[in-house]
């Protein structure tokens, strides 16, 4: 039977991303490599992009020279690891001198991305890099028996202007997906009959969780579903409980960023395998933060990039039951650098994650929360459920184990999901 969307996918990809097919084929081959083969391939590519950046990017040339390190003639991993990391604000400030000459590339795409703190980063992504990134997602799909041309449900931001919506709907038709613009219970319910044809659900994990909550009593059927993919947010254990119940499968995490590409993709056995063909990952021994080098981004190299997430890596001898040997990220625990201020002490915002994780595992209670700090020594925790003395007792008792000088209040607020984009578990209103 002719699959229209598959045909359309191939036709579109040949025009826009001609190298996607070669990248995908290669990725399917190397995913079976041993860990030592992958490490070797990874270092070869690392050396290659460092040398290219040294020769063709003014910014990195200077950075390598400052470290007295010529990656083309005297490569060593030790020297590489001493190189000063690059930060997002530098990608913005030195944008032009980071870019390598346009003439190296047949085609480049203009990309714009904004962070949670609001600053906007723009850059040019060369065709091979863009295609590689798409191929890496395609490979992730393939682990679940899904394809990029399959029917998708896609969660997206809110408050989109009408004209933009029309454009997006047209674009979505071409890639066989429909997306949700609003978090409106009625609109979500209307979707139910269409869900049985969906093969892939993707979007922010918290939205996928919200949908499951909303439809849990409607006996939804997901007969065709192969993959539920969560991006950009932490997946809490209680998200997975309800996902297993409603979607009949857990949420698989895709971890990456626009500038770094796909960093890791979760396999059907639940491990986030590092995309060794596309990124070189280090963990900063000082703050636990990820340092990532994109191995494909020749038009706009990001070498030793401090992405801002804190990660935990699996020990190198850890073997995943799926058989793939690429190294594994155990957990993306949160953003580094976000601070909660007590009267005298300072705490990492990650503390909140541990408090609610403990309550979940010890008391078997899942609490949807978002914490807000308006004033030092005080913090509001917004919850979706009714605030009872029992709930207060539960949260305050656990919190006391971590916070010694913060006065907490619980507030019932149902609608804290109503903001665009990523759901943050801690919002600081302090300067
Ligand atoms: Zn695995």
Short mmCIF file of C-alpha atoms and ligand atoms in Angstrom, two decimals:
data_model
loop_
_atom_site.label_atom_id
_atom_site.label_comp_id
_atom_site.label_asym_id
_atom_site.label_seq_id
_atom_site.Cartn_x
_atom_site.Cartn_y
_atom_site.Cartn_z
CA UNK A 1 0.00 0.00 0.00
CA UNK A 2 1.27 3.41 -0.86
CA UNK A 3 2.08 5.33 2.27
CA UNK A 4 1.50 8.94 1.32
CA UNK A 5 3.29 10.39 4.32
CA UNK A 6 6.31 8.18 3.84
CA UNK A 7 6.49 9.24 0.22
CA UNK A 8 6.17 12.87 1.25
CA UNK A 9 8.85 12.47 3.89
CA UNK A 10 11.35 11.05 1.40
CA UNK A 11 10.53 13.68 -1.20
CA UNK A 12 10.85 16.54 1.27
CA UNK A 13 14.01 15.20 2.87
CA UNK A 14 15.74 14.73 -0.49
CA UNK A 15 15.17 18.37 -1.23
CA UNK A 16 15.82 19.93 2.16
CA UNK A 17 18.14 17.44 3.87
CA UNK A 18 19.83 15.39 1.16
CA UNK A 19 22.42 13.93 3.56
CA UNK A 20 19.89 12.61 6.09
CA UNK A 21 19.75 9.15 4.51
CA UNK A 22 23.51 8.61 4.61
CA UNK A 23 23.64 9.86 8.20
CA UNK A 24 20.80 7.57 9.26
CA UNK A 25 22.35 4.53 7.61
CA UNK A 26 25.66 5.20 9.30
CA UNK A 27 24.03 5.77 12.69
CA UNK A 28 22.23 2.44 12.41
CA UNK A 29 25.58 0.77 11.76
CA UNK A 30 27.54 2.43 14.55
CA UNK A 31 24.83 1.87 17.18
CA UNK A 32 26.01 -1.74 17.23
CA UNK A 33 29.64 -0.82 17.90
CA UNK A 34 31.43 -1.76 21.08
CA UNK A 35 32.08 0.92 23.67
CA UNK A 36 35.78 1.12 22.78
CA UNK A 37 34.96 1.55 19.08
CA UNK A 38 32.51 4.30 19.94
CA UNK A 39 35.01 6.08 22.16
CA UNK A 40 37.56 5.93 19.37
CA UNK A 41 35.12 7.27 16.79
CA UNK A 42 34.05 9.97 19.24
CA UNK A 43 37.61 11.18 19.83
CA UNK A 44 38.44 11.16 16.11
CA UNK A 45 35.44 13.39 15.43
CA UNK A 46 36.29 15.58 18.40
CA UNK A 47 39.78 16.15 17.06
CA UNK A 48 38.38 16.90 13.62
CA UNK A 49 35.96 19.59 14.72
CA UNK A 50 38.51 21.15 17.09
CA UNK A 51 41.05 21.36 14.29
CA UNK A 52 38.44 22.84 11.94
CA UNK A 53 37.42 25.42 14.53
CA UNK A 54 41.05 26.27 15.25
CA UNK A 55 41.67 26.90 11.57
CA UNK A 56 38.43 28.65 10.61
CA UNK A 57 36.77 30.25 13.65
CA UNK A 58 38.46 33.39 14.98
CA UNK A 59 36.93 32.93 18.40
CA UNK A 60 38.20 29.38 18.89
CA UNK A 61 41.56 30.08 17.28
CA UNK A 62 42.16 32.59 20.04
CA UNK A 63 40.84 30.22 22.70
CA UNK A 64 43.12 27.37 21.58
CA UNK A 65 46.08 29.74 21.38
CA UNK A 66 45.45 31.00 24.90
CA UNK A 67 45.64 27.40 26.08
CA UNK A 68 48.78 26.89 24.02
CA UNK A 69 47.13 23.93 22.31
CA UNK A 70 47.12 23.21 18.60
CA UNK A 71 44.50 20.49 18.11
CA UNK A 72 45.62 19.82 14.51
CA UNK A 73 49.27 19.07 15.19
CA UNK A 74 49.46 18.06 18.84
CA UNK A 75 46.12 16.55 19.78
CA UNK A 76 45.56 15.19 23.27
CA UNK A 77 42.40 14.67 25.31
CA UNK A 78 44.16 15.96 28.42
CA UNK A 79 44.93 19.28 26.72
CA UNK A 80 41.38 19.43 25.36
CA UNK A 81 39.95 19.04 28.85
CA UNK A 82 41.95 22.05 30.05
CA UNK A 83 40.40 24.31 27.43
CA UNK A 84 38.21 27.03 28.87
CA UNK A 85 34.51 26.09 28.46
CA UNK A 86 32.26 28.31 26.40
CA UNK A 87 29.00 29.69 27.78
CA UNK A 88 25.75 30.71 26.20
CA UNK A 89 26.34 34.41 26.74
CA UNK A 90 29.58 34.05 24.76
CA UNK A 91 27.76 32.31 21.93
CA UNK A 92 25.57 35.40 21.79
CA UNK A 93 28.23 38.05 22.33
CA UNK A 94 30.91 36.61 20.02
CA UNK A 95 28.42 35.14 17.58
CA UNK A 96 30.08 36.40 14.43
CA UNK A 97 33.62 35.34 15.27
CA UNK A 98 32.44 31.88 16.33
CA UNK A 99 30.88 31.19 12.93
CA UNK A 100 33.16 29.62 10.33
CA UNK A 101 33.07 31.01 6.75
CA UNK A 102 29.84 30.56 4.86
CA UNK A 103 31.76 29.45 1.76
CA UNK A 104 32.48 26.03 3.30
CA UNK A 105 28.83 25.05 3.11
CA UNK A 106 26.46 24.46 0.23
CA UNK A 107 23.50 25.31 2.35
CA UNK A 108 22.86 26.72 5.82
CA UNK A 109 19.66 27.15 7.83
CA UNK A 110 19.04 30.12 10.06
CA UNK A 111 18.16 29.04 13.61
CA UNK A 112 16.80 31.06 16.48
CA UNK A 113 16.49 29.82 20.03
CA UNK A 114 15.61 31.42 23.31
CA UNK A 115 16.57 30.24 26.74
CA UNK A 116 14.56 30.24 29.96
CA UNK A 117 16.20 33.51 30.95
CA UNK A 118 14.90 35.14 27.79
CA UNK A 119 18.06 35.85 25.82
CA UNK A 120 17.96 34.92 22.16
CA UNK A 121 20.70 33.02 20.39
CA UNK A 122 20.77 32.86 16.61
CA UNK A 123 23.14 30.95 14.35
CA UNK A 124 23.52 29.22 11.00
CA UNK A 125 23.28 25.46 10.93
CA UNK A 126 24.88 23.75 7.95
CA UNK A 127 22.93 21.16 5.99
CA UNK A 128 24.95 18.15 7.13
CA UNK A 129 24.57 19.12 10.79
CA UNK A 130 20.84 19.73 10.39
CA UNK A 131 20.41 16.41 8.60
CA UNK A 132 22.52 14.56 11.16
CA UNK A 133 20.34 15.90 13.94
CA UNK A 134 17.19 14.73 12.19
CA UNK A 135 18.81 11.36 11.51
CA UNK A 136 19.67 11.02 15.21
CA UNK A 137 16.01 11.54 16.13
CA UNK A 138 15.02 9.08 13.42
CA UNK A 139 17.37 6.52 14.94
CA UNK A 140 15.79 7.09 18.35
CA UNK A 141 12.36 6.46 16.82
CA UNK A 142 13.65 3.29 15.19
CA UNK A 143 14.49 1.78 18.58
CA UNK A 144 10.74 1.80 19.24
CA UNK A 145 9.64 0.64 15.82
CA UNK A 146 8.49 4.16 14.92
CA UNK A 147 9.31 6.30 11.88
CA UNK A 148 9.57 10.04 11.28
CA UNK A 149 6.62 9.91 8.88
CA UNK A 150 4.29 8.28 11.41
CA UNK A 151 1.24 10.06 12.80
CA UNK A 152 2.28 12.27 15.72
CA UNK A 153 0.69 14.27 18.46
CA UNK A 154 2.90 17.17 19.35
CA UNK A 155 2.60 19.48 22.35
CA UNK A 156 3.64 22.99 21.74
CA UNK A 157 3.67 26.43 23.30
CA UNK A 158 0.66 28.59 24.02
CA UNK A 159 -0.63 31.91 22.84
CA UNK A 160 0.42 31.48 19.26
CA UNK A 161 -0.75 34.22 16.91
CA UNK A 162 -3.49 33.11 14.45
CA UNK A 163 -1.42 33.63 11.31
CA UNK A 164 1.44 31.67 12.73
CA UNK A 165 -0.99 28.91 13.66
CA UNK A 166 -2.13 28.56 10.08
CA UNK A 167 1.44 28.28 8.90
CA UNK A 168 2.18 25.68 11.53
CA UNK A 169 -0.91 23.65 10.72
CA UNK A 170 0.15 23.53 7.09
CA UNK A 171 3.67 22.56 8.02
CA UNK A 172 2.34 19.94 10.40
CA UNK A 173 0.30 18.36 7.68
CA UNK A 174 3.47 17.86 5.67
CA UNK A 175 5.13 15.98 8.51
CA UNK A 176 1.99 14.12 9.57
CA UNK A 177 1.51 15.57 12.97
CA UNK A 178 -1.09 17.58 14.76
CA UNK A 179 -0.25 19.75 17.67
CA UNK A 180 -1.88 21.21 20.70
CA UNK A 181 -1.68 24.94 21.10
CA UNK A 182 -3.72 25.30 24.23
CA UNK A 183 -3.94 23.58 27.48
CA UNK A 184 -7.70 23.62 27.50
CA UNK A 185 -9.34 20.52 28.99
CA UNK A 186 -12.26 20.68 26.54
CA UNK A 187 -10.01 20.90 23.50
CA UNK A 188 -7.90 18.08 24.83
CA UNK A 189 -10.95 15.88 25.28
CA UNK A 190 -12.07 16.51 21.74
CA UNK A 191 -8.82 14.96 20.62
CA UNK A 192 -9.59 11.61 22.15
CA UNK A 193 -11.11 9.92 19.10
CA UNK A 194 -8.08 10.88 17.03
CA UNK A 195 -5.64 9.44 19.49
CA UNK A 196 -6.09 5.85 18.44
CA UNK A 197 -4.27 6.53 15.17
CA UNK A 198 -1.35 8.28 16.77
CA UNK A 199 1.94 6.37 16.74
CA UNK A 200 4.12 8.95 18.46
CA UNK A 201 3.28 11.41 21.23
CA UNK A 202 5.96 14.00 21.83
CA UNK A 203 6.53 17.22 23.72
CA UNK A 204 7.26 18.56 27.17
CA UNK A 205 7.05 15.75 29.72
CA UNK A 206 4.81 17.76 32.01
CA UNK A 207 2.29 18.25 29.19
CA UNK A 208 2.27 14.56 28.38
CA UNK A 209 1.64 13.98 32.05
CA UNK A 210 -1.18 16.54 32.14
CA UNK A 211 -2.88 14.90 29.18
CA UNK A 212 -2.71 11.50 30.86
CA UNK A 213 -4.26 12.96 34.00
CA UNK A 214 -7.03 14.61 32.10
CA UNK A 215 -8.12 11.55 30.15
CA UNK A 216 -7.50 8.88 32.74
CA UNK A 217 -11.22 8.26 33.29
CA UNK A 218 -12.20 8.31 29.62
CA UNK A 219 -10.72 4.92 28.75
CA UNK A 220 -8.64 6.25 25.88
CA UNK A 221 -7.31 3.69 23.45
CA UNK A 222 -3.83 4.01 22.06
CA UNK A 223 -3.85 1.00 19.80
CA UNK A 224 -1.22 2.31 17.41
CA UNK A 225 1.05 4.00 19.90
CA UNK A 226 4.72 3.04 19.70
CA UNK A 227 6.53 5.86 21.45
CA UNK A 228 5.87 8.58 24.01
CA UNK A 229 8.79 10.97 23.85
CA UNK A 230 9.43 13.65 26.45
CA UNK A 231 11.83 16.50 25.87
CA UNK A 232 13.46 19.32 27.77
CA UNK A 233 12.10 18.60 31.21
CA UNK A 234 12.74 16.29 34.08
CA UNK A 235 10.54 13.22 34.11
CA UNK A 236 9.33 12.69 37.66
CA UNK A 237 8.64 9.13 38.83
CA UNK A 238 4.92 9.81 39.20
CA UNK A 239 4.76 10.93 35.56
CA UNK A 240 5.91 7.46 34.64
CA UNK A 241 3.29 5.72 36.79
CA UNK A 242 0.43 7.36 35.04
CA UNK A 243 2.11 7.12 31.62
CA UNK A 244 2.37 3.35 32.05
CA UNK A 245 -1.26 3.20 33.04
CA UNK A 246 -2.72 5.43 30.33
CA UNK A 247 -0.32 5.09 27.40
CA UNK A 248 0.76 1.56 28.37
CA UNK A 249 4.38 2.65 28.23
CA UNK A 250 6.73 4.99 30.08
CA UNK A 251 7.86 8.33 28.70
CA UNK A 252 11.18 8.01 26.87
CA UNK A 253 13.44 10.98 27.31
CA UNK A 254 15.14 12.82 24.49
CA UNK A 255 17.85 15.06 25.86
CA UNK A 256 19.42 17.83 23.84
CA UNK A 257 19.41 21.48 22.94
CA UNK A 258 19.18 23.47 19.73
CA UNK A 259 22.85 24.39 19.79
CA UNK A 260 24.20 21.02 20.98
CA UNK A 261 21.89 18.73 19.06
CA UNK A 262 20.64 15.40 20.39
CA UNK A 263 22.80 14.58 23.39
CA UNK A 264 21.08 11.38 24.50
CA UNK A 265 18.02 9.32 23.63
CA UNK A 266 16.38 6.82 25.93
CA UNK A 267 16.23 3.22 24.71
CA UNK A 268 13.28 0.84 25.31
CA UNK A 269 15.12 -0.53 28.35
CA UNK A 270 15.09 2.89 29.99
CA UNK A 271 18.69 4.08 29.60
CA UNK A 272 19.60 7.44 28.11
CA UNK A 273 22.32 6.50 25.65
CA UNK A 274 24.73 9.26 24.71
CA UNK A 275 24.69 10.05 21.02
CA UNK A 276 28.41 9.28 20.66
CA UNK A 277 28.44 9.94 16.93
CA UNK A 278 27.17 13.47 17.47
CA UNK A 279 28.42 14.81 20.80
CA UNK A 280 31.36 14.56 23.17
CA UNK A 281 30.12 14.71 26.76
CA UNK A 282 32.08 15.54 29.91
CA UNK A 283 30.88 16.12 33.44
CA UNK A 284 32.40 19.06 35.26
CA UNK A 285 33.95 17.63 38.43
CA UNK A 286 33.34 20.89 40.28
CA UNK A 287 29.64 21.53 39.81
CA UNK A 288 28.44 18.31 38.14
CA UNK A 289 27.42 20.28 35.07
CA UNK A 290 27.45 18.82 31.59
CA UNK A 291 30.11 20.09 29.17
CA UNK A 292 29.16 19.16 25.65
CA UNK A 293 30.95 19.49 22.35
CA UNK A 294 28.82 19.16 19.25
CA UNK A 295 30.76 17.00 16.76
CA UNK A 296 28.64 17.96 13.77
CA UNK A 297 28.28 21.72 14.04
CA UNK A 298 30.98 22.84 11.60
CA UNK A 299 29.20 26.08 10.68
CA UNK A 300 28.87 27.15 14.33
CA UNK A 301 31.12 25.11 16.63
CA UNK A 302 30.28 24.83 20.31
CA UNK A 303 33.41 23.44 21.92
CA UNK A 304 33.29 22.53 25.60
CA UNK A 305 29.92 24.19 25.97
CA UNK A 306 28.49 24.62 29.48
CA UNK A 307 24.87 23.89 28.79
CA UNK A 308 23.82 24.54 32.39
CA UNK A 309 22.29 21.18 33.33
CA UNK A 310 23.59 19.02 36.09
CA UNK A 311 23.97 15.37 35.14
CA UNK A 312 24.88 12.02 36.62
CA UNK A 313 26.76 9.59 34.38
CA UNK A 314 26.51 5.82 34.69
CA UNK A 315 29.76 4.03 35.57
CA UNK A 316 31.54 2.98 32.37
CA UNK A 317 31.18 -0.73 33.17
CA UNK A 318 27.37 -0.41 33.35
CA UNK A 319 25.70 -2.54 30.69
CA UNK A 320 22.24 -1.74 29.38
CA UNK A 321 19.92 -4.68 28.76
CA UNK A 322 19.21 -3.39 25.25
CA UNK A 323 22.69 -4.45 24.16
CA UNK A 324 23.90 -1.07 22.92
CA UNK A 325 27.20 -0.05 24.47
CA UNK A 326 27.14 3.71 24.15
CA UNK A 327 27.69 5.38 27.55
CA UNK A 328 24.66 6.35 29.59
CA UNK A 329 23.44 9.47 31.35
CA UNK A 330 21.68 8.23 34.50
CA UNK A 331 19.88 11.43 35.25
CA UNK A 332 19.59 15.05 34.25
CA UNK A 333 18.99 16.38 37.72
CA UNK A 334 18.31 20.03 36.97
CA UNK A 335 19.73 23.41 36.18
CA UNK A 336 22.89 24.42 37.92
CA UNK A 337 23.34 27.83 39.39
CA UNK A 338 19.74 28.43 40.47
CA UNK A 339 19.79 29.32 44.13
CA UNK A 340 17.27 29.33 46.93
CA UNK A 341 18.08 31.93 49.57
CA UNK A 342 17.56 31.22 53.24
CA UNK A 343 17.95 33.94 55.85
CA UNK A 344 21.63 33.13 56.08
CA UNK A 345 22.24 30.09 53.94
CA UNK A 346 22.04 29.39 50.22
CA UNK A 347 20.65 26.15 48.79
CA UNK A 348 20.69 24.72 45.26
CA UNK A 349 17.23 24.66 43.66
CA UNK A 350 17.81 20.96 43.11
CA UNK A 351 16.99 20.50 46.79
CA UNK A 352 13.31 20.76 45.89
CA UNK A 353 13.65 17.88 43.52
CA UNK A 354 15.04 15.68 46.28
CA UNK A 355 12.38 16.70 48.79
CA UNK A 356 9.52 15.73 46.49
CA UNK A 357 11.29 12.65 45.23
CA UNK A 358 11.70 11.46 48.83
CA UNK A 359 8.03 12.08 49.57
CA UNK A 360 7.15 10.08 46.52
CA UNK A 361 9.34 7.11 47.35
CA UNK A 362 8.86 7.08 51.11
CA UNK A 363 5.22 8.11 51.39
CA UNK A 364 3.99 7.05 47.99
CA UNK A 365 2.53 10.50 47.40
CA UNK A 366 2.96 12.41 44.18
CA UNK A 367 2.66 16.16 44.47
CA UNK A 368 2.70 18.52 41.51
CA UNK A 369 4.46 21.63 42.63
CA UNK A 370 6.16 24.82 41.64
CA UNK A 371 8.16 26.87 44.11
CA UNK A 372 8.41 30.65 44.07
CA UNK A 373 10.73 32.86 46.03
CA UNK A 374 9.89 36.54 46.43
CA UNK A 375 11.93 37.25 49.49
CA UNK A 376 15.01 35.81 51.20
CA UNK A 377 14.22 33.33 53.95
CA UNK A 378 10.72 32.64 52.60
CA UNK A 379 9.37 30.44 49.85
CA UNK A 380 5.93 29.69 48.46
CA UNK A 381 5.25 26.22 47.17
CA UNK A 382 2.32 26.08 44.79
CA UNK A 383 0.47 22.80 44.64
CA UNK A 384 -2.44 21.67 42.51
CA UNK A 385 -4.27 19.90 45.28
CA UNK A 386 -6.09 21.25 48.30
CA UNK A 387 -3.78 22.35 51.08
CA UNK A 388 -4.56 20.32 54.20
CA UNK A 389 -2.71 20.16 57.53
CA UNK A 390 -1.71 16.62 56.57
CA UNK A 391 -0.14 17.82 53.30
CA UNK A 392 1.62 20.67 55.07
CA UNK A 393 2.98 18.32 57.65
CA UNK A 394 4.29 15.96 54.96
CA UNK A 395 6.07 18.68 52.99
CA UNK A 396 7.36 20.67 55.95
CA UNK A 397 8.76 17.59 57.69
CA UNK A 398 10.69 16.53 54.60
CA UNK A 399 11.80 20.08 53.82
CA UNK A 400 13.17 20.56 57.32
CA UNK A 401 15.75 17.89 56.61
CA UNK A 402 17.25 20.21 54.01
CA UNK A 403 16.28 23.81 54.81
CA UNK A 404 17.15 25.22 58.21
CA UNK A 405 16.28 28.90 57.72
CA UNK A 406 13.44 29.11 55.23
CA UNK A 407 9.84 29.73 56.10
CA UNK A 408 7.62 27.75 53.78
CA UNK A 409 4.00 28.26 52.82
CA UNK A 410 1.86 25.99 50.67
CA UNK A 411 -0.62 27.57 48.29
CA UNK A 412 -3.26 25.89 46.24
CA UNK A 413 -2.98 27.03 42.61
CA UNK A 414 -4.41 24.90 39.93
CA UNK A 415 -3.15 26.72 36.89
CA UNK A 416 0.60 27.02 37.13
CA UNK A 417 0.96 25.07 33.91
CA UNK A 418 -0.58 27.96 32.00
CA UNK A 419 2.69 29.53 31.01
CA UNK A 420 4.44 28.97 27.72
CA UNK A 421 7.27 26.54 27.39
CA UNK A 422 9.18 24.59 29.92
CA UNK A 423 7.66 23.95 33.31
CA UNK A 424 10.15 25.09 35.89
CA UNK A 425 9.99 23.70 39.41
CA UNK A 426 11.62 26.77 40.90
CA UNK A 427 11.05 30.39 39.96
CA UNK A 428 13.08 33.06 41.69
CA UNK A 429 11.68 36.58 41.77
CA UNK A 430 14.73 37.93 43.61
CA UNK A 431 17.17 40.14 41.71
ZN1 LIG B 1 19.76 0.65 26.31
#
